[in-house]
Short mmCIF file of N, CA and C in Angstrom, two decimals:
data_model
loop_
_atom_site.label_atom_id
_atom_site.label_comp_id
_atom_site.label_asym_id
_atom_site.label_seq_id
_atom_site.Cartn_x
_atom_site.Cartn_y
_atom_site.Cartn_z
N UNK I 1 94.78 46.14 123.94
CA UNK I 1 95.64 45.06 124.30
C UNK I 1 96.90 45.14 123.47
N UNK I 2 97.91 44.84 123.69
CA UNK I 2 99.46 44.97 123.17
C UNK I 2 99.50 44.15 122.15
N UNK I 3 100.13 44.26 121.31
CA UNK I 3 100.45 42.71 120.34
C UNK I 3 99.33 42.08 119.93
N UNK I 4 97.86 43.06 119.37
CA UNK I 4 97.16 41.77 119.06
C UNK I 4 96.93 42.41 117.80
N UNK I 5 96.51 41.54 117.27
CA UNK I 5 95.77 41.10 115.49
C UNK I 5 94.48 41.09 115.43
N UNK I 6 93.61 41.79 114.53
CA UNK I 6 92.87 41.70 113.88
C UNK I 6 92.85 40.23 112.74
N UNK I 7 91.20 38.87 113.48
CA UNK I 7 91.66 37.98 112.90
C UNK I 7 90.64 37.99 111.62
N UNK I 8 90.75 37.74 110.70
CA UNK I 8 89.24 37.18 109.92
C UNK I 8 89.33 35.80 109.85
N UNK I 9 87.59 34.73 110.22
CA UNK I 9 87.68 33.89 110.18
C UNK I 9 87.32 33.81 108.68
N UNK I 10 88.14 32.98 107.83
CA UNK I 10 87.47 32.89 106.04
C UNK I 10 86.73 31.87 105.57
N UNK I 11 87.62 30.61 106.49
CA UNK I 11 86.39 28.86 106.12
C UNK I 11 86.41 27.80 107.66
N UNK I 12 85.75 27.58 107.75
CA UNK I 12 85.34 26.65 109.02
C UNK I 12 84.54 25.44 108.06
N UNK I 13 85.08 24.66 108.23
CA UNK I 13 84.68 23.33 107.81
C UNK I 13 84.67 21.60 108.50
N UNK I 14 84.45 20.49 108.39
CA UNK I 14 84.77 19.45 109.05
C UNK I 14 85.41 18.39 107.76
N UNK I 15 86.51 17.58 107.90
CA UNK I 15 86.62 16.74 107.28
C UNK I 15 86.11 15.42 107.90
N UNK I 16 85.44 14.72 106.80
CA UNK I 16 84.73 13.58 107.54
C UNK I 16 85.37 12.59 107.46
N UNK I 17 86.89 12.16 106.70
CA UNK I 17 87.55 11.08 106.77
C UNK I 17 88.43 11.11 107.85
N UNK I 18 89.07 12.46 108.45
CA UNK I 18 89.75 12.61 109.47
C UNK I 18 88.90 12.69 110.72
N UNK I 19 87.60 13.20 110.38
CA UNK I 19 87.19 13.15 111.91
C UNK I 19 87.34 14.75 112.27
N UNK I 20 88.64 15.52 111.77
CA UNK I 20 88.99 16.78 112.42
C UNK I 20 88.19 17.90 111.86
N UNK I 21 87.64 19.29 112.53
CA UNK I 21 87.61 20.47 111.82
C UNK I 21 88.65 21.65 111.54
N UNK I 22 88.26 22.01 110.78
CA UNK I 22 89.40 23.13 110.27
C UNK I 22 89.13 24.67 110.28
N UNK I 23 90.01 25.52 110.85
CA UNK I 23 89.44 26.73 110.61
C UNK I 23 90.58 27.27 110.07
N UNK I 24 90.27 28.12 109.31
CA UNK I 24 91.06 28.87 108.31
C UNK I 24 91.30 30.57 108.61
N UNK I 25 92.26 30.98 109.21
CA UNK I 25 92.31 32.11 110.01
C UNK I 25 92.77 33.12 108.79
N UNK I 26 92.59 34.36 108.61
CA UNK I 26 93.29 36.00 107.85
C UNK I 26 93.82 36.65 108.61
N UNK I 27 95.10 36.78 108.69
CA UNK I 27 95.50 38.26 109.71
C UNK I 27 95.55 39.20 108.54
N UNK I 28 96.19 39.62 108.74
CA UNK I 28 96.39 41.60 107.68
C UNK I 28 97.36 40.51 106.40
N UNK I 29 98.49 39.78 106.61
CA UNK I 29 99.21 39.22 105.86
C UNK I 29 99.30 38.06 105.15
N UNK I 30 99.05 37.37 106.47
CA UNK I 30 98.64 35.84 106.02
C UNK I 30 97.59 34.83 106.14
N UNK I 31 97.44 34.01 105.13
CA UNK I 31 96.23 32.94 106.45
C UNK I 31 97.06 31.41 106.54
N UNK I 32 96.42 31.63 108.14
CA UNK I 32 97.14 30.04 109.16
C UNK I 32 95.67 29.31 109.09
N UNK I 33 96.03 27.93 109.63
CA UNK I 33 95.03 27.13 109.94
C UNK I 33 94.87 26.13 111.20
N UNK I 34 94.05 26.58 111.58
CA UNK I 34 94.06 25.24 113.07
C UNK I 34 93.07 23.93 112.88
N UNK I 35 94.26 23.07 112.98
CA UNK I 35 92.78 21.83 112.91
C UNK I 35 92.66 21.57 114.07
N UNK I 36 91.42 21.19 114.63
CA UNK I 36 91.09 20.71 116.04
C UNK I 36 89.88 19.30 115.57
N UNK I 37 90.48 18.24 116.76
CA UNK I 37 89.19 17.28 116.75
C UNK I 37 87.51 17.82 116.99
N UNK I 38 87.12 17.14 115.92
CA UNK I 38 85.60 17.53 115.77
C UNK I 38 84.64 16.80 117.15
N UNK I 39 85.61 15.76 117.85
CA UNK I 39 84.95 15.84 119.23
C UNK I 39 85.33 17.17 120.46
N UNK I 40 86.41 17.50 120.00
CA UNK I 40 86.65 18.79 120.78
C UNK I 40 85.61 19.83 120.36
N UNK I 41 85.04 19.83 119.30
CA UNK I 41 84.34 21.25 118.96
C UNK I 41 82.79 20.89 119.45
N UNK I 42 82.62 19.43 119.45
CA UNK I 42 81.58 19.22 119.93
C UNK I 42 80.64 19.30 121.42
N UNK I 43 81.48 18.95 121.98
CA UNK I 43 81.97 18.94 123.30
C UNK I 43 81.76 20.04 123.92
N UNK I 44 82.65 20.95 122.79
CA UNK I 44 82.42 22.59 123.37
C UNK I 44 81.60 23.36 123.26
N UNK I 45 80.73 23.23 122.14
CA UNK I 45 79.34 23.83 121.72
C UNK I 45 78.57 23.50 122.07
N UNK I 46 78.43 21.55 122.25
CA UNK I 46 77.05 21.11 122.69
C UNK I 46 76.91 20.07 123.84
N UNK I 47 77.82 21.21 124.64
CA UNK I 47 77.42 20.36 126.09
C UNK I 47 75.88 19.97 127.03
N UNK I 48 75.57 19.22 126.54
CA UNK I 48 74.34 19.43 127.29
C UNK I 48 72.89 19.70 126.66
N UNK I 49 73.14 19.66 124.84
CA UNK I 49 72.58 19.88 124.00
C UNK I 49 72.29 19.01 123.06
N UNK I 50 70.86 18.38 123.36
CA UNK I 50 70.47 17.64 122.12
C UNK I 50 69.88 18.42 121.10
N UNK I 51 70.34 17.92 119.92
CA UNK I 51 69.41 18.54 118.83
C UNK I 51 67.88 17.81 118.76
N UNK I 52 66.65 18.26 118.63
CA UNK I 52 65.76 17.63 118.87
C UNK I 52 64.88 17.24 117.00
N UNK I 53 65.91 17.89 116.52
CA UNK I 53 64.80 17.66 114.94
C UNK I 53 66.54 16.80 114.36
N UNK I 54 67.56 16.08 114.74
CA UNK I 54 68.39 14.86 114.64
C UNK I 54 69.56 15.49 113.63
N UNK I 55 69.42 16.50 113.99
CA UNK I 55 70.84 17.66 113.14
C UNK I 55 71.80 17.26 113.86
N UNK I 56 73.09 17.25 113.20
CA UNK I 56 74.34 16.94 113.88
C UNK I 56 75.08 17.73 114.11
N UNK I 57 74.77 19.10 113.75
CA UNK I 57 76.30 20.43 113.16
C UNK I 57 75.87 21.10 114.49
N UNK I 58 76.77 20.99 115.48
CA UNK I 58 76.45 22.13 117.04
C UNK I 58 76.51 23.15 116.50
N UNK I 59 77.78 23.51 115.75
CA UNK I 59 77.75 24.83 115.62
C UNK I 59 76.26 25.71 115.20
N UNK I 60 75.82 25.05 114.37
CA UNK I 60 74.44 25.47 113.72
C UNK I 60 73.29 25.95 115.15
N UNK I 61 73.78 25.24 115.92
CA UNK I 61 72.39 25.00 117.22
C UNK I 61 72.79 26.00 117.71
N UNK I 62 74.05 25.73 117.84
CA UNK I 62 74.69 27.10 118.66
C UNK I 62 74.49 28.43 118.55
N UNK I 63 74.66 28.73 117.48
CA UNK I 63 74.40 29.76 117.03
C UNK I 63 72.60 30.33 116.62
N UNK I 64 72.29 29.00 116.05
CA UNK I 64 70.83 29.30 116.08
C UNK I 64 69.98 29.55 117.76
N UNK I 65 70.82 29.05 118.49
CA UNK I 65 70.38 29.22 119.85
C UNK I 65 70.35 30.91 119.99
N UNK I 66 71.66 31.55 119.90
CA UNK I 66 71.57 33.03 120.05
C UNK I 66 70.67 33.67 119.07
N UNK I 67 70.18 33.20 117.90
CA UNK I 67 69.97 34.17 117.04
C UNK I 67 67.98 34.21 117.78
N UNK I 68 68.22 32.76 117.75
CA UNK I 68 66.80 32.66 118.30
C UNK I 68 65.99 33.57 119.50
N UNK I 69 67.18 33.67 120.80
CA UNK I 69 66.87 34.66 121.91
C UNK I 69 67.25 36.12 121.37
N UNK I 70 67.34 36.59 120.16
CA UNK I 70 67.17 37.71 119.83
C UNK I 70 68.92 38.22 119.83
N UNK I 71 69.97 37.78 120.20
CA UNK I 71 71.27 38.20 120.43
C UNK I 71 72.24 37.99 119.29
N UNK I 72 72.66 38.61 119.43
CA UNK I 72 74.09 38.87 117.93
C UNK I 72 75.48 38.47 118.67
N UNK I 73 76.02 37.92 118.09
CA UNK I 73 77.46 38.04 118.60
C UNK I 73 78.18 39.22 117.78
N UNK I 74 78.52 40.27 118.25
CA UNK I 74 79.58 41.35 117.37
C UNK I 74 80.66 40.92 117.40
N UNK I 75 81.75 40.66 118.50
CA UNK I 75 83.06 40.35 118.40
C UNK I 75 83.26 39.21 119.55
N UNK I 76 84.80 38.87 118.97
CA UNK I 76 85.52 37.74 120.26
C UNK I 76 86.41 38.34 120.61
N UNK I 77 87.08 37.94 121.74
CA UNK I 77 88.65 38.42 121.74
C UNK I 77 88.93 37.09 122.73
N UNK I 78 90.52 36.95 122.19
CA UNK I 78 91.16 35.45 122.93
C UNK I 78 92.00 36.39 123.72
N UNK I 79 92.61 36.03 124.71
CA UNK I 79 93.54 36.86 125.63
C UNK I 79 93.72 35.87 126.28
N UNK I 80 95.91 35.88 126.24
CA UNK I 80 96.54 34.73 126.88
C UNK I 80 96.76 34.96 128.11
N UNK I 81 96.43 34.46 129.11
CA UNK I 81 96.62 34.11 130.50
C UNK I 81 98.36 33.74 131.01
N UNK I 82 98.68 34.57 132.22
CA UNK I 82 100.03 34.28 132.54
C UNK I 82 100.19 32.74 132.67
N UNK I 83 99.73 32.03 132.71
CA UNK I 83 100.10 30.35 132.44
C UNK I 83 100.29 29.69 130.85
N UNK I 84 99.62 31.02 129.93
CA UNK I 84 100.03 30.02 128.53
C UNK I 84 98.66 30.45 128.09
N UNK I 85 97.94 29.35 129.03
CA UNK I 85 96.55 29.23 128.08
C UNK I 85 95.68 30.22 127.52
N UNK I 86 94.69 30.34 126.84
CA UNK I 86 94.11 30.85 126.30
C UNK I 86 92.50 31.45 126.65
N UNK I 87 91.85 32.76 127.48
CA UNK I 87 90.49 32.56 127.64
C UNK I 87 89.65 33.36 126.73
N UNK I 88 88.60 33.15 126.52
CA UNK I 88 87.63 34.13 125.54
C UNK I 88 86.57 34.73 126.01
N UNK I 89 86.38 35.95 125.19
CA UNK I 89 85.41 36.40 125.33
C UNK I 89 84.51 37.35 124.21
N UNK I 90 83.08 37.08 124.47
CA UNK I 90 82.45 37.73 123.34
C UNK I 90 81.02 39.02 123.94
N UNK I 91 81.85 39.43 123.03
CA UNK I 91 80.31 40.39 122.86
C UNK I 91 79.52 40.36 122.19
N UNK I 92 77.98 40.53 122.63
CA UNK I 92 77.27 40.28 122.49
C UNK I 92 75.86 41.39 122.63
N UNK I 93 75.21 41.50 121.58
CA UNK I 93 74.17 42.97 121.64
C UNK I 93 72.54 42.09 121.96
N UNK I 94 72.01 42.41 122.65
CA UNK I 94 70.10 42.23 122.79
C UNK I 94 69.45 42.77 121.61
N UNK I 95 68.85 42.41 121.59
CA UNK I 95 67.52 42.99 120.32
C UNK I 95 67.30 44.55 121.01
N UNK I 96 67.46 44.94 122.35
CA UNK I 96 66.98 45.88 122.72
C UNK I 96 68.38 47.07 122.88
N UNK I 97 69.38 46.91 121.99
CA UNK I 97 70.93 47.13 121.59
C UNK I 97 71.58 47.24 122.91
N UNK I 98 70.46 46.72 124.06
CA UNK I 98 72.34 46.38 125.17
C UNK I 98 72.89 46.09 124.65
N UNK I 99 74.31 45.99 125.54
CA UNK I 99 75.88 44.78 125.23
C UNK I 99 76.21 44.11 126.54
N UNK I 100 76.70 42.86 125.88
CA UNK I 100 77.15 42.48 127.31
C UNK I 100 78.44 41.80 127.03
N UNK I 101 79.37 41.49 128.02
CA UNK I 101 80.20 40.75 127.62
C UNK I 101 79.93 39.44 128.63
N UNK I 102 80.49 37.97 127.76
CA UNK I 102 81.08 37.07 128.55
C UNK I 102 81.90 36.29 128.10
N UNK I 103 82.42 35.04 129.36
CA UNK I 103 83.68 34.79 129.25
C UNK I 103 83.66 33.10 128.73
N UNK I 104 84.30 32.88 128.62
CA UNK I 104 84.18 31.41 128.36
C UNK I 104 85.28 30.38 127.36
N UNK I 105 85.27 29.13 127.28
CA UNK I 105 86.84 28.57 126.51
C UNK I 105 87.09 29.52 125.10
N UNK I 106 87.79 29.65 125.10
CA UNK I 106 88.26 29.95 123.56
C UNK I 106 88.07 29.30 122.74
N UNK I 107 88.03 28.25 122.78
CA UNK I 107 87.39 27.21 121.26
C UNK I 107 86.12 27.60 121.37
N UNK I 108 85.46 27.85 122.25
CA UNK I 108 83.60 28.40 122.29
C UNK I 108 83.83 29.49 121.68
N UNK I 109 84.63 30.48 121.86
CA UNK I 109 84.71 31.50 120.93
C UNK I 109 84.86 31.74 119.90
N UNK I 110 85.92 31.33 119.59
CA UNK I 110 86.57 30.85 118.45
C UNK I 110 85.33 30.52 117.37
N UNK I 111 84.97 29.20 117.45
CA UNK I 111 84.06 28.38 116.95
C UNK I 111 82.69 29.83 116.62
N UNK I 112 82.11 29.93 117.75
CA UNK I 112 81.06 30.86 117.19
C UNK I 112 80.93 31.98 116.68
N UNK I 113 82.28 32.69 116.78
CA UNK I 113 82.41 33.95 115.65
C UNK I 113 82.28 33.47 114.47
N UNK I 114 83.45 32.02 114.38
CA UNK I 114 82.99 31.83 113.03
C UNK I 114 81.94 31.36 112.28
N UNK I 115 81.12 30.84 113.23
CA UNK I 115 79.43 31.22 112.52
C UNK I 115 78.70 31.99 112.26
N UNK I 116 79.07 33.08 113.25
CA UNK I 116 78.43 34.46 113.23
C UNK I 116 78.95 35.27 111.94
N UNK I 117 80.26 35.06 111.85
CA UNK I 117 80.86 35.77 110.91
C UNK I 117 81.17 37.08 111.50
N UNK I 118 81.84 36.96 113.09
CA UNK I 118 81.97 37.81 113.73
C UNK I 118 83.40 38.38 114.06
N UNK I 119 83.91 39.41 113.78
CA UNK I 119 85.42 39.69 113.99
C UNK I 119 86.23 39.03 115.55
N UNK I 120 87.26 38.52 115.12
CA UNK I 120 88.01 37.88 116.33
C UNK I 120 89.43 38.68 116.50
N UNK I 121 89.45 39.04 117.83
CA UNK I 121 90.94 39.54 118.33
C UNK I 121 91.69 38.20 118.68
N UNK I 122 93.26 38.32 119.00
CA UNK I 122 93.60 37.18 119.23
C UNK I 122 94.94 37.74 119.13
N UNK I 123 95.69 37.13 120.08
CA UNK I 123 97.56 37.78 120.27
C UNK I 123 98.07 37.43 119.01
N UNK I 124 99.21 38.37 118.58
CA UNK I 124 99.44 37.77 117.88
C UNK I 124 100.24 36.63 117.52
N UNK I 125 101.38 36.68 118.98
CA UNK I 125 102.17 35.29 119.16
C UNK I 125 101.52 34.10 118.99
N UNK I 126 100.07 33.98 119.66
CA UNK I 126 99.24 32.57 119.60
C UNK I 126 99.45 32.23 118.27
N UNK I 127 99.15 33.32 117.33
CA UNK I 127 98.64 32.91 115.55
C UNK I 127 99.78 32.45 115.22
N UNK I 128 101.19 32.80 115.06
CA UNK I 128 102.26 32.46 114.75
C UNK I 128 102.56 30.98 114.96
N UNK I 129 101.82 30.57 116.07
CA UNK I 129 102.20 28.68 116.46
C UNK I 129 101.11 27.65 116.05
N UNK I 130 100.05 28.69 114.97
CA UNK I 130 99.33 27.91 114.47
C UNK I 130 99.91 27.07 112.89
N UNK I 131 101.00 28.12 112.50
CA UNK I 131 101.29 27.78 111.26
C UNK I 131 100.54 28.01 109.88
N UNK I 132 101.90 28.79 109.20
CA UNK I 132 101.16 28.96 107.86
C UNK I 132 100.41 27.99 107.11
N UNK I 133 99.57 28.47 106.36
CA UNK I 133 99.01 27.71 105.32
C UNK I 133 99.44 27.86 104.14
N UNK I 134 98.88 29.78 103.59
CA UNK I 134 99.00 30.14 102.17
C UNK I 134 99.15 31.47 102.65
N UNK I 135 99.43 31.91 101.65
CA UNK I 135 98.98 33.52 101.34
C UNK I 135 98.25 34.21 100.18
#
């Protein structure tokens, strides 16, 4: 793909006075940060998903969901759509080392690499309108 970045995700966290989560992005140079509402992340992970032992963290389910059916997430990649927006997709290996890919929002992606601790592609124009943090 043209123009993209190698991302590392470094901290994914929630603040509980704002309500918002935070992810803390690495390109090669800098790290940016996106905050998104923690009902947006919720929403996106756990549609349709009760936790049944009264855990609150989707991401956790989420991910414990794949690890549980035996599947890894290896990578994401975000790729911008001629309208702007943003779609994702991840790969994904079987216990039995298929791969598969699929598609799905980019905050789903997003979000579960960084549980996985899984490398994320991503344009690099998108990263630029997230705004610096630090270096």
């Amino acid at each position: 793909m043209q123009n993209e970045c190698e991302v590392r995700i470094e901290r994914l966290w929630v603040d509980e006075r704002t309500q918002r989560c935070r992810l803390e992005l690495r390109t090669r140079d800098r790290t940016r940060a996106l905050w998104l509402p923690i009902g947006i992340v919720e929403a996106a992970l756990c549609e349709r998903l009760e936790p049944s032992d009264g855990g609150s963290d989707p991401l956790a389910l989420a991910h414990a969901a794949l690890q549980a059916s035996g599947v890894v997430i290896e990578a994401g990649r975000l790729a911008a759509l001629p309208d702007g927006a943003l779609r994702g997709e991840l790969t994904l290996r079987a216990a039995d080392g298929t791969r598969r890919r699929v598609h799905g929002r980019a905050i789903d992606v997003t979000l579960l690499c960084a549980r996985a601790g899984a490398t994320l592609h991503a344009p690099a124009s998108r990263l630029v309108a997230a705004g610096d943090v630090s270096d």
